[in-house]
Tab-separated table of C-alpha atoms in Angstrom:
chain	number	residue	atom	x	y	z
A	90	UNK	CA	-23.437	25.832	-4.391
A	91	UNK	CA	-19.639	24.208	-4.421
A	92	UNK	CA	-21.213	21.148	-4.739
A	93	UNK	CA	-23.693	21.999	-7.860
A	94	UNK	CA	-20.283	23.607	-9.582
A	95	UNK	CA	-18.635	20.837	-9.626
A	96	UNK	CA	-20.809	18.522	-10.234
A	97	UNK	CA	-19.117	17.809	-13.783
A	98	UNK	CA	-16.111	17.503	-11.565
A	99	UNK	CA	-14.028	20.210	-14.405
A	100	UNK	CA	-10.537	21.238	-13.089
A	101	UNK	CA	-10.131	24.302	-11.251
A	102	UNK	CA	-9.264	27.003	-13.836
A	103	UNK	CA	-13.034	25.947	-15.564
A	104	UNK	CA	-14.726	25.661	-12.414
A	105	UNK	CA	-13.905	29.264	-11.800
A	106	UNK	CA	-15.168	30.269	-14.839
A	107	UNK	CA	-18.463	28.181	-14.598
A	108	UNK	CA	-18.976	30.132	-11.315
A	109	UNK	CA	-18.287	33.498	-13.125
A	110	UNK	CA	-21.362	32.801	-15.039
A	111	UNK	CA	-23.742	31.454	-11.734
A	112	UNK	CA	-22.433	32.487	-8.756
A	113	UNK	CA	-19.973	35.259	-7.015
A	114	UNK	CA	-19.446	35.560	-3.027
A	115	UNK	CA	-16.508	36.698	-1.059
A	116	UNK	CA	-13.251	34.293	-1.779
A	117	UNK	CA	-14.922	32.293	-4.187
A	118	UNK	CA	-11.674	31.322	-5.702
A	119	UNK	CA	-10.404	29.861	-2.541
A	120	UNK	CA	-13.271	27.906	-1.776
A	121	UNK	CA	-13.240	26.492	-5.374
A	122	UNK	CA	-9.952	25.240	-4.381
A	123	UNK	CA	-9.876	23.811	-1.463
A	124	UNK	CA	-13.401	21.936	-2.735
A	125	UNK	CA	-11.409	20.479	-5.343
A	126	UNK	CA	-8.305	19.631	-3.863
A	127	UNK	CA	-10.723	17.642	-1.598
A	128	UNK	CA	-12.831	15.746	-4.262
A	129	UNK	CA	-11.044	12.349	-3.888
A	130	UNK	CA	-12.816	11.630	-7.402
A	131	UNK	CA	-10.840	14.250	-8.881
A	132	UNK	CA	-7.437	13.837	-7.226
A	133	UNK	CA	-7.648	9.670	-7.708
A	134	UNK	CA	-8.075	10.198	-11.737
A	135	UNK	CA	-5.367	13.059	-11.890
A	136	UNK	CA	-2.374	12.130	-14.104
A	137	UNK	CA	0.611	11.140	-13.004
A	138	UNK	CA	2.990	13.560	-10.476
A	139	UNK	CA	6.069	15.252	-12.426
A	140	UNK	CA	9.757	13.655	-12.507
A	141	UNK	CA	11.587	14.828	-9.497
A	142	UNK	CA	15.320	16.053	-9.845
A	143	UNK	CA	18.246	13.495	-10.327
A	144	UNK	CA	19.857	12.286	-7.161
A	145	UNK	CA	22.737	11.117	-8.311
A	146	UNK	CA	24.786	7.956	-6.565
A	147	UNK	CA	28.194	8.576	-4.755
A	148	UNK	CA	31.001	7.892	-7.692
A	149	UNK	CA	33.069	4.645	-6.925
A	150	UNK	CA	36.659	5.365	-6.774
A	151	UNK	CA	38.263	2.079	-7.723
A	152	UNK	CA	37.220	-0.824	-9.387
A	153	UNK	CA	34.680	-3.126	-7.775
A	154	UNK	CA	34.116	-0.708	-4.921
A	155	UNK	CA	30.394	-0.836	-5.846
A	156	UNK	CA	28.489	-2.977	-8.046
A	157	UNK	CA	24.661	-3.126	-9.247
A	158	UNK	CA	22.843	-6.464	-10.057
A	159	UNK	CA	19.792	-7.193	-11.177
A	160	UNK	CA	17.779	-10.540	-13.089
A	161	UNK	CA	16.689	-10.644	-16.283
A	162	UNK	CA	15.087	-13.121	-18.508
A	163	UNK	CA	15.164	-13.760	-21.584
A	164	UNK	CA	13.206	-16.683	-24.029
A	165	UNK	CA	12.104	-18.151	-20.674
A	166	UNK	CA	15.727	-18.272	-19.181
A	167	UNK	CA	17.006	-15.865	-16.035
A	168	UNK	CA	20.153	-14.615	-16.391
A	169	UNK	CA	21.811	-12.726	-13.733
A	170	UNK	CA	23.856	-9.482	-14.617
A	171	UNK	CA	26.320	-7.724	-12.565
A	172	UNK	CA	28.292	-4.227	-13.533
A	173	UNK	CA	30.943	-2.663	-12.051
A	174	UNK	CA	30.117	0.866	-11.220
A	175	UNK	CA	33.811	2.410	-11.623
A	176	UNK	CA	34.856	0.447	-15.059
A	177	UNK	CA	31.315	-0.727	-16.277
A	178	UNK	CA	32.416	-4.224	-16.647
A	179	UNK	CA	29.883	-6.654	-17.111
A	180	UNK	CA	29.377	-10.401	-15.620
A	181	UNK	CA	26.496	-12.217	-17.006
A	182	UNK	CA	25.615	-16.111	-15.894
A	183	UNK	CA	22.495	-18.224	-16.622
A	184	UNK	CA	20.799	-19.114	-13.801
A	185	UNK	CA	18.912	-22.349	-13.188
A	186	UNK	CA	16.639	-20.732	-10.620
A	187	UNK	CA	16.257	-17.495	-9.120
A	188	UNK	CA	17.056	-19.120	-5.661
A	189	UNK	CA	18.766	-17.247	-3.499
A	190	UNK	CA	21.662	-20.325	-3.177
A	191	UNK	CA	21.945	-20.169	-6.828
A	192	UNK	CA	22.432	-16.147	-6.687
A	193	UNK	CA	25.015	-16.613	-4.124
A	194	UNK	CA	27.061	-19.116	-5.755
A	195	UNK	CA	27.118	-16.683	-8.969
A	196	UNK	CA	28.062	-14.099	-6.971
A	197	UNK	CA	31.109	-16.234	-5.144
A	198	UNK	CA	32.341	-17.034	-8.674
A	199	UNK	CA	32.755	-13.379	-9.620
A	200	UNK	CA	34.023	-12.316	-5.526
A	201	UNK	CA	36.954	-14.708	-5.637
A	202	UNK	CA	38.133	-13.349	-9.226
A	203	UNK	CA	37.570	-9.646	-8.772
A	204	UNK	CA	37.522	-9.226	-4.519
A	205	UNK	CA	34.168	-8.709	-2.689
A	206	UNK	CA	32.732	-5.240	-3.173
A	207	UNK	CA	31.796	-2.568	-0.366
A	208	UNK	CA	28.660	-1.813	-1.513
A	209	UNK	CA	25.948	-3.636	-3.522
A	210	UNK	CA	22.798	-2.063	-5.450
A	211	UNK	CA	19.951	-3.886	-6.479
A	212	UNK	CA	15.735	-4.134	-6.644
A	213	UNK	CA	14.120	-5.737	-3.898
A	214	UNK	CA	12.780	-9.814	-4.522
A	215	UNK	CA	14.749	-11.810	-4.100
A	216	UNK	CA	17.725	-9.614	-2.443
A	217	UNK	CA	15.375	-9.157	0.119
A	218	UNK	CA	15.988	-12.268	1.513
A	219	UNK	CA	17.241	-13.345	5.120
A	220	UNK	CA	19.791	-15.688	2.788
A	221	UNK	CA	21.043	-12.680	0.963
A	222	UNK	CA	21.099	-10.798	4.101
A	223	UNK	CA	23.508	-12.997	5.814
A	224	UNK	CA	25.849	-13.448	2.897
A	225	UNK	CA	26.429	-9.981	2.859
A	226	UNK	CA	26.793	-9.778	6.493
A	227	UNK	CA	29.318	-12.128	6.218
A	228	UNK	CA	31.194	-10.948	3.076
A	229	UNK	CA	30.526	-7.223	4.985
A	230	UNK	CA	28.941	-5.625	1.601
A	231	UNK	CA	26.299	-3.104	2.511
A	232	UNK	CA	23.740	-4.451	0.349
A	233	UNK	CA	21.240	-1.375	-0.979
A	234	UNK	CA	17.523	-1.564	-2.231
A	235	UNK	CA	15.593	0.477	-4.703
A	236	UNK	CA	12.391	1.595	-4.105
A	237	UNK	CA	9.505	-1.219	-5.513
A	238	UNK	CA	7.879	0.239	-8.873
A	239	UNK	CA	10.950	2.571	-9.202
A	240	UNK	CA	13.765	1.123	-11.266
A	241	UNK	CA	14.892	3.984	-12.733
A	242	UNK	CA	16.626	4.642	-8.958
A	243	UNK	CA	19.206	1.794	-10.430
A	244	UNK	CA	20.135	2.922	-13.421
A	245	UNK	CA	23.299	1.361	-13.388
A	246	UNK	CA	21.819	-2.209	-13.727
A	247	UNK	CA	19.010	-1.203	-16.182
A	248	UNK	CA	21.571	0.040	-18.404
A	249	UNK	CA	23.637	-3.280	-18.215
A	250	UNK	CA	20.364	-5.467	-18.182
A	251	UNK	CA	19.954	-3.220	-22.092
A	252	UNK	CA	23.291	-4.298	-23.086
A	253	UNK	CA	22.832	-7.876	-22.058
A	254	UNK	CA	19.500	-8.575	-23.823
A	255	UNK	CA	21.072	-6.907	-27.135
A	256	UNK	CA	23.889	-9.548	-26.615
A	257	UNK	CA	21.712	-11.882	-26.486
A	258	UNK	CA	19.628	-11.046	-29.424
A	259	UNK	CA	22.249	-10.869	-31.662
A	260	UNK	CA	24.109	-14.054	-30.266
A	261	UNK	CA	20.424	-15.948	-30.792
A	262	UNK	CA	20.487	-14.872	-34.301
A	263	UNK	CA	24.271	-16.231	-35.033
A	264	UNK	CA	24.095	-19.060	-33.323
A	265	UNK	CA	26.912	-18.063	-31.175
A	266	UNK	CA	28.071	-17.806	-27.322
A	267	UNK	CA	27.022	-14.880	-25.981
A	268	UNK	CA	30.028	-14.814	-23.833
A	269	UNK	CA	32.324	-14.093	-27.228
A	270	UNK	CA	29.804	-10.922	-27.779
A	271	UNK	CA	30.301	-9.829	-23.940
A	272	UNK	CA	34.263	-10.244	-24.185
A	273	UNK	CA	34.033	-7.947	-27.742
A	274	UNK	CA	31.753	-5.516	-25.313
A	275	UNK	CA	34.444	-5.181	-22.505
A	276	UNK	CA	37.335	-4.821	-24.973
A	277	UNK	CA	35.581	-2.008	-26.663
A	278	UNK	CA	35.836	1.824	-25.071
A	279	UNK	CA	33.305	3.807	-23.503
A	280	UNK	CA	32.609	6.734	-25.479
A	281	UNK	CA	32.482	9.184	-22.782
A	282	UNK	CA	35.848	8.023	-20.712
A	283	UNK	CA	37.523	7.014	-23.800
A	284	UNK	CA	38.591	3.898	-22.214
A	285	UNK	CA	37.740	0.358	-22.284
A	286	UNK	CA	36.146	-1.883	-18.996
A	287	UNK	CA	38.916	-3.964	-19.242
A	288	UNK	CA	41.789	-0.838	-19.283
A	289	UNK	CA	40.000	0.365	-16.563
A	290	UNK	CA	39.754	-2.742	-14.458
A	291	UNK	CA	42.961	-4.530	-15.260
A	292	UNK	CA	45.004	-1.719	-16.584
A	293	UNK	CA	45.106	-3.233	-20.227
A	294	UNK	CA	43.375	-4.012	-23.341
A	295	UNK	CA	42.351	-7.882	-23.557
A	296	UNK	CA	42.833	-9.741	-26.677
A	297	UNK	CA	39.805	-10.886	-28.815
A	298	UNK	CA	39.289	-12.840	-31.965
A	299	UNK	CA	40.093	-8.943	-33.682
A	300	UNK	CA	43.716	-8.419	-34.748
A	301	UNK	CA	45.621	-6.136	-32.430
A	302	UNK	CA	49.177	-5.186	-32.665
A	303	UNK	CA	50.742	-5.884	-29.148
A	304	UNK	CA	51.475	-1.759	-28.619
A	305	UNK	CA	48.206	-1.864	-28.080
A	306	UNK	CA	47.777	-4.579	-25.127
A	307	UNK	CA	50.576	-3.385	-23.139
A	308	UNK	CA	49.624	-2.332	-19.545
A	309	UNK	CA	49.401	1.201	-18.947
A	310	UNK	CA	52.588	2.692	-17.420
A	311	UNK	CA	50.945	5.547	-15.379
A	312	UNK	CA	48.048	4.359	-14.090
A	313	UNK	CA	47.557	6.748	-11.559
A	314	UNK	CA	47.143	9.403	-14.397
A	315	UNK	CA	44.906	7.421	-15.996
A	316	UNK	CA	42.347	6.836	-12.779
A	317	UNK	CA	42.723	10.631	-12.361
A	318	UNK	CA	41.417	11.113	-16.063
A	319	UNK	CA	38.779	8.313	-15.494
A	320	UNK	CA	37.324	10.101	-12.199
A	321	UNK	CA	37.272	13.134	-13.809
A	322	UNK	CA	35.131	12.532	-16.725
A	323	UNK	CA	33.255	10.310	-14.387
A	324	UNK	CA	32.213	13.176	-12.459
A	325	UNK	CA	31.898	15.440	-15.734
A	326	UNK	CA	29.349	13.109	-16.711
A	327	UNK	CA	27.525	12.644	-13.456
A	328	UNK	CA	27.173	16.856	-13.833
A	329	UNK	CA	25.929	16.404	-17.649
A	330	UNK	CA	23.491	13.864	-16.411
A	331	UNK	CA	21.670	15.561	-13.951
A	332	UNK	CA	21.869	19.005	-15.762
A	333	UNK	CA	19.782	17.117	-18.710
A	334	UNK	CA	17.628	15.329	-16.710
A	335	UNK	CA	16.290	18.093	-14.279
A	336	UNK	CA	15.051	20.294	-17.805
A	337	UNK	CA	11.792	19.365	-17.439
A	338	UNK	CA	11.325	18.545	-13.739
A	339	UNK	CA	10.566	19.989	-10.852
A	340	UNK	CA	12.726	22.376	-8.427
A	341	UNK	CA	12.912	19.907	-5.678
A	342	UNK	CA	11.491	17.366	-4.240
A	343	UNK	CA	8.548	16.554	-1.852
A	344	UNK	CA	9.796	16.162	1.970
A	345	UNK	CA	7.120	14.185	4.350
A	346	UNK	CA	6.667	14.008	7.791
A	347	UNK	CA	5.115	10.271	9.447
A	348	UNK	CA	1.844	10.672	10.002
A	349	UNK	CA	0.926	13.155	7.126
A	350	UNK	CA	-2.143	12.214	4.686
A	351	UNK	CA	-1.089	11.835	1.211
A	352	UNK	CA	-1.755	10.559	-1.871
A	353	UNK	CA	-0.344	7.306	-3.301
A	354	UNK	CA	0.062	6.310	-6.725
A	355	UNK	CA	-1.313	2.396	-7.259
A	356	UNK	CA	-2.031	0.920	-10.154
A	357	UNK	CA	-2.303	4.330	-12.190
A	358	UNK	CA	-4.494	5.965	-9.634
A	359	UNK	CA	-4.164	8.066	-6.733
A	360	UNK	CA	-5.295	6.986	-3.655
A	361	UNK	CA	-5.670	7.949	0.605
A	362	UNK	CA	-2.413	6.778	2.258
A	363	UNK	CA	-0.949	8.044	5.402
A	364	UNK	CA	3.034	8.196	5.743
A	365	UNK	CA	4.218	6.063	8.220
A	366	UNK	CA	7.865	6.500	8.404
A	367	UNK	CA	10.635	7.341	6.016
A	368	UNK	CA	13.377	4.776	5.245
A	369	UNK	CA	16.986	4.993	5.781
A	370	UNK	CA	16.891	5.852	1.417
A	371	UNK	CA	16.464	8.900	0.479
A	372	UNK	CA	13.519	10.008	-1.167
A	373	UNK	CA	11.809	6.431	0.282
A	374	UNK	CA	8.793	6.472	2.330
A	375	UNK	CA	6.771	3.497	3.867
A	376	UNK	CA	3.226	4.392	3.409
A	377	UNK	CA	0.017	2.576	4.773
A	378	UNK	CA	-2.500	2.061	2.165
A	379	UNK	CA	-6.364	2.265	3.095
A	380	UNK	CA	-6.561	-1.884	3.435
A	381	UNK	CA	-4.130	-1.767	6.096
A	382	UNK	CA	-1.082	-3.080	4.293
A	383	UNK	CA	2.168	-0.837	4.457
A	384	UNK	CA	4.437	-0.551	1.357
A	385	UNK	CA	7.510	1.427	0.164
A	386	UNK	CA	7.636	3.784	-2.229
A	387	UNK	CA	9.489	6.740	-3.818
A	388	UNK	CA	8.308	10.119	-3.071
A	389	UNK	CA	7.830	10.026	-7.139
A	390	UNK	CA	4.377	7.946	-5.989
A	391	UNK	CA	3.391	10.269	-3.344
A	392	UNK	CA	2.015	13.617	-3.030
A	393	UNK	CA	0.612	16.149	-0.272
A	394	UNK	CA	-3.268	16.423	0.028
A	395	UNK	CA	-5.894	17.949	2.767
A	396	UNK	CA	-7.703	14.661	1.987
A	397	UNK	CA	-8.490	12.506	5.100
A	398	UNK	CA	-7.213	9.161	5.320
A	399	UNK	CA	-9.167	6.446	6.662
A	400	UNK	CA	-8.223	2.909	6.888
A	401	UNK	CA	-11.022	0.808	5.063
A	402	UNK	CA	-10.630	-2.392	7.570
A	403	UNK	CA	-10.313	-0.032	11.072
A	404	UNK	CA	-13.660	2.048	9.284
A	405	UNK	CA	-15.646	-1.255	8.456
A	406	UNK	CA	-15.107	-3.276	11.837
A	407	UNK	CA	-16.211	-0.345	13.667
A	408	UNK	CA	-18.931	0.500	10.896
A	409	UNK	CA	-20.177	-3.079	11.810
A	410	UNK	CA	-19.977	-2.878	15.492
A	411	UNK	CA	-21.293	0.378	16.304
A	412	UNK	CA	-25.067	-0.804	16.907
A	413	UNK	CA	-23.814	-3.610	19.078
A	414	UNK	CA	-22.011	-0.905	21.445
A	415	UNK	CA	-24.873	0.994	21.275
A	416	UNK	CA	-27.487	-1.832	22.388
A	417	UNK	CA	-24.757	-3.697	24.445
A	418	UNK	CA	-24.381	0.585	26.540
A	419	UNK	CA	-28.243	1.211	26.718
A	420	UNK	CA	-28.774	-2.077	28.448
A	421	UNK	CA	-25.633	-2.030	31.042
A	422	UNK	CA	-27.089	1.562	31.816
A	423	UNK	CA	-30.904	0.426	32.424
A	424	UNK	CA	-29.939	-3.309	33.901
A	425	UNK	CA	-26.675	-2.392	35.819
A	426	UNK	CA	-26.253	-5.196	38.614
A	427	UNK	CA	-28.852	-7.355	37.311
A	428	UNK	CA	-28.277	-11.134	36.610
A	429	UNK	CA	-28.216	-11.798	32.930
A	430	UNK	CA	-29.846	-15.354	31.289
A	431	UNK	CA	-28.344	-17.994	30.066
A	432	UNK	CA	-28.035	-17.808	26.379
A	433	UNK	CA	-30.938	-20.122	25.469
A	434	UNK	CA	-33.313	-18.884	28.226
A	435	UNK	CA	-35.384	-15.650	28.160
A	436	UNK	CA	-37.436	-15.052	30.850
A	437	UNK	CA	-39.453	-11.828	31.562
A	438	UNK	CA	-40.411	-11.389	35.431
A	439	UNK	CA	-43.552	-8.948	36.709
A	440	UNK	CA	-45.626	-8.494	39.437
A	441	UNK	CA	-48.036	-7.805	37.310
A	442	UNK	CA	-50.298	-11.007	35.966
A	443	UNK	CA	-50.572	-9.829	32.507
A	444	UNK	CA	-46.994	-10.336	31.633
A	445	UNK	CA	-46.777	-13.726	29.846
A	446	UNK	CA	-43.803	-15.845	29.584
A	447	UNK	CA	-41.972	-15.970	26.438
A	448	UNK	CA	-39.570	-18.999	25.261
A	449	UNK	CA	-35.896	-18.850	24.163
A	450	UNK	CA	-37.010	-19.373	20.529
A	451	UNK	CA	-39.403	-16.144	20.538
A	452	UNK	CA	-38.211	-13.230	18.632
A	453	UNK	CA	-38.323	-9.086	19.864
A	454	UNK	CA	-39.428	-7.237	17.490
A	455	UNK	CA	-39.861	-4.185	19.506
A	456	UNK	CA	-38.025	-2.783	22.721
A	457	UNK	CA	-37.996	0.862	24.120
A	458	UNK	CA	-35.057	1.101	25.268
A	459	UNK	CA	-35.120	4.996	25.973
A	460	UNK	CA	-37.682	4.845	28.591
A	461	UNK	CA	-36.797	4.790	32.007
A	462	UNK	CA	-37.421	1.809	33.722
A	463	UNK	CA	-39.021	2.161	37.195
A	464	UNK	CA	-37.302	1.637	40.265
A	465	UNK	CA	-39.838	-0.191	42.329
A	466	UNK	CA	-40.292	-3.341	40.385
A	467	UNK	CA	-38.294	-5.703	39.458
A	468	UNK	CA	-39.206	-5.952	35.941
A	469	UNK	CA	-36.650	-6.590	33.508
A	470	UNK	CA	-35.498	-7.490	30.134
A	471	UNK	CA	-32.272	-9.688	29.896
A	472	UNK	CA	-29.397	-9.819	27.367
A	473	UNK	CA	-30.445	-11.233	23.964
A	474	UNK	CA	-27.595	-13.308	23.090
A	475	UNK	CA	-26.686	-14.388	19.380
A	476	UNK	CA	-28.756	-17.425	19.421
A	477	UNK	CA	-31.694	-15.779	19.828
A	478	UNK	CA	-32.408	-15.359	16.199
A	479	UNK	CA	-35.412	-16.800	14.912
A	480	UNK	CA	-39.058	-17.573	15.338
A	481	UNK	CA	-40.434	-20.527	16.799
A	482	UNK	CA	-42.845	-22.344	14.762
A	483	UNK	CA	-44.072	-19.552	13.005
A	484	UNK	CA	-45.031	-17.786	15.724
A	485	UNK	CA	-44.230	-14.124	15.809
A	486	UNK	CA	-43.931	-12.540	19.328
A	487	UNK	CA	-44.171	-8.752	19.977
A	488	UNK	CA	-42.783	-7.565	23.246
A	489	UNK	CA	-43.656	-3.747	23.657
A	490	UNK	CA	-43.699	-1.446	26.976
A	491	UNK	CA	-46.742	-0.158	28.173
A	492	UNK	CA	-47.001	2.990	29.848
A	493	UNK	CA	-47.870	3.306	33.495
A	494	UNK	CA	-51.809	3.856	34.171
A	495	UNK	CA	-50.877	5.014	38.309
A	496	UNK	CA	-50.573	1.400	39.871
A	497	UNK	CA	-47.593	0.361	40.573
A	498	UNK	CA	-49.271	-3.414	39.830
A	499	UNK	CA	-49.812	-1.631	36.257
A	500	UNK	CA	-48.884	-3.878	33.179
A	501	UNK	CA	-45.681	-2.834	32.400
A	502	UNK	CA	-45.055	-5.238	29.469
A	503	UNK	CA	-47.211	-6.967	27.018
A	504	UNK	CA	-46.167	-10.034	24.751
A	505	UNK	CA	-48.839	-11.307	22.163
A	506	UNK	CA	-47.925	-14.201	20.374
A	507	UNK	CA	-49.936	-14.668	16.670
A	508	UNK	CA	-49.629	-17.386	14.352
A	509	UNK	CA	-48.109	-16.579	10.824
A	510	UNK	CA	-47.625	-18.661	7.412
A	511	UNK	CA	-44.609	-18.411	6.268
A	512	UNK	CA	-46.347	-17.646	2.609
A	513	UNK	CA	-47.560	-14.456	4.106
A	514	UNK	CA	-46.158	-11.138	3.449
A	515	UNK	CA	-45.142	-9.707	6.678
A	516	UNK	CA	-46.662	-6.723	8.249
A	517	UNK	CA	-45.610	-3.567	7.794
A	518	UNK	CA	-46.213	-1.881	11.618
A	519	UNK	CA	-45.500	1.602	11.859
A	520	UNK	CA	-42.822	1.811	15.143
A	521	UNK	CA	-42.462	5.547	17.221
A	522	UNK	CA	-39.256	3.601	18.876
A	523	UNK	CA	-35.895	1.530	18.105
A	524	UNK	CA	-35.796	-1.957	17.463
A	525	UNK	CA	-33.845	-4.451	18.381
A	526	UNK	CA	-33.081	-7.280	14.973
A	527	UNK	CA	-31.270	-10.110	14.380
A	528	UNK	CA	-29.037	-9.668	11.896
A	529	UNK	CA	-27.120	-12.341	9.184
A	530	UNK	CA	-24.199	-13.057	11.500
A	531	UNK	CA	-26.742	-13.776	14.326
A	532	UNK	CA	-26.163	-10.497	16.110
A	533	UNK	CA	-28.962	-7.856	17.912
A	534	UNK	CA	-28.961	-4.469	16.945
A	535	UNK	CA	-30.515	-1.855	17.217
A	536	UNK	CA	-32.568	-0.452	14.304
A	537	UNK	CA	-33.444	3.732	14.241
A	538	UNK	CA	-37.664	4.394	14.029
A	539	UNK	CA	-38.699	3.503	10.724
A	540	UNK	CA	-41.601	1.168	9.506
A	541	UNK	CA	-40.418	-2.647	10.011
């Protein structure tokens, strides 16, 4: 009945009403529900999860105590910008390749001007890299990742990255260094501190092409008045932020546990993951997709489901295995102690003179291997290795098990060979038992009863 509700696979609310109209038993609702919730074809195609609140970052408190960097490119050149979280001072350098000895040297340049920062934010390729890793080791900078396929986590750097390509526009279009439009930007004050980078950085007003009266580019006597005023508004705006961001989110964010089943947003779809452990980030989660690969991602891509995951490459080796076990258990149970053939030999031994010999190269077509073989003979059936697999010369051999007639000297096996062309349709033989075939990969399994 669930099934036949949803089979126009309608969201909940409308399912419920379909049912209103067809069917009624006791907590229908509920069972709508949880149906739906685990309808993978519904929950892959839903849209996408709703913004989580703002988690702001720690405010520096002096300059160059943090910094976020990030790589940009622009008419087929990378450029690589750095901003100063406390005084939102920019650095911007073309780079000749996004090599991590190129980054480094960059990043030396700026180091031995302004000091080397505590703490450094960035996206992950190529700061990833066991050459990044060790620079900051040895400059001791805590070096910080976002989550992949969530850049808003760095705002800081997106932000610059804006300013940098409008720089870059506009220098493009006058034919001019876009360092001259990057000095204008850091001699020109932040709206919401009231205060330029460079006042905030070097504790005056730098000097640009613009006519300034020198009042003006005097160093600030109290500075520490001035930081105090800075942090202040810093923090005001850090409130502001997050109070306008959270309007239309939700109340808090998902927590998971490794090992839960969720669902994982990929490629604009939701599919089966399974948490596998969280990071040292908040809100950052290493997941294990259904192809066995593990990947990080914001709790933004992941949500909680009843949906059971299964990894696709565990599922499909064992999916393609299971009849071997099966054949490979059945015969260690009947044969247990016997001697098993080489792998081109097949030999079938009786006391009984009907049994005929059949070659390496003949093919089973039929074995009953649910019967119980009798314990007074020494009649047996070995292992059909892999190259076993085809027939010899056109000739089809059928090896069946014939039931006991009271002898013990009784025919216990039959094999009839018959001569085939290979034009000829084969015959359709009705079997009452499992079959052993060979299959593409040269494997023997066995088949359930069903006409061969």
């Amino acid at each position: 009945a669930l099934a036949s509700l949803h089979s126009g696979h309608l969201g909940i609310n409308k399912t419920m009403l379909r049912a209103k109209q067809t069917y009624y038993w006791i907590n229908i609702d509920n069972d709508i529900q949880n149906f739906i919730k685990n309808c993978m074809i519904c929950q892959e195609n839903r849209p996408a999860k709703q913004k989580e609140p703002l988690l702001p970052h720690e405010i520096a408190e002096y300059p160059f105590q943090k910094i976020s960097l990030d790589i940009m490119t622009f008419k087929n050149l990378d450029y690589l910008v750095v901003i100063d979280s406390y005084s939102k001072w920019i650095e911007m350098f073309t780079l000749k390749s996004k090599k991590c000895s190129e980054i480094i040297t960059k990043l030396k340049s700026i180091f031995f001007v302004m000091g080397v920062p505590l703490e450094a934010f960035s996206d992950n390729s190529p700061f990833l890299s066991q050459e990044i890793k060790n620079f900051a080791k040895e400059y001791g900078i805590r070096w910080k990742t976002s989550s992949p396929l969530f850049p808003s986590s760095n705002g800081q750097a997106e932000k610059a990255v804006s300013v940098c390509k409008d720089i870059l526009k506009k220098a493009d279009k006058l034919k001019i260094d876009f360092k001259e439009l990057l000095m204008e930007y850091r001699a020109t004050p932040i709206p919401s501190l009231n205060a330029t980078p460079s006042e905030i950085l070097m504790g005056r007003l730098i000097r640009t092409k613009i006519p300034i009266s020198k009042a003006n580019i005097k160093p600030i006597t109290n500075l520490g008045q001035f930081h105090s005023n800075i942090k202040r508004k810093l923090n005001a705006n850090k409130i502001s932020d997050k109070k306008y961001h959270d309007r239309k989110t939700s109340k808090e964010s998902d927590v998971f546990v490794p090992g839960e089943h969720v669902l994982l947003r990929d490629n604009n779809r939701w599919t089966s993951a399974q948490i596998q452990n969280k990071t040292d980030y908040p809100r950052s989660y290493f997941v294990e997709k259904t192809d066995g690969s593990v990947v990080r991602r914001n709790s933004q891509f992941i949500k909680h489901t009843s949906i059971p995951f299964q990894n696709s490459v565990l599922y499909s080796r064992n999916n393609n295995d299971n009849y071997d076990e099966l054949f490979e258990n059945k015969i260690k149970q009947k044969y247990d102690n016997r001697n098993r053939t080489a792998y081109n030999n097949l030999i079938i031994e009786t006391a009984s003179p009907n049994i005929h010999e059949a070659s390496s190269s003949n093919h089973y077509d039929s074995i009953d291997l649910d019967e119980e073989l009798p314990l007074n003979n020494e009649t047996f059936i070995p292992l059909i290795d892999e190259s076993v697999s085809s027939f010899n010369d056109n000739n089809h051999t059928t090896i069946v098990r014939s039931p006991s007639s009271g002898s013990s000297n009784a025919s216990l096996y039959s094999a009839d060979s018959n001569p085939r062309s290979p034009s000829m349709s084969p015959i359709r033989t009705p079997l009452d038992h499992d079959y052993m075939k060979t299959t593409r990969c040269g494997r023997m399994v066995v088949k359930p009863k069903r006409y061969k």
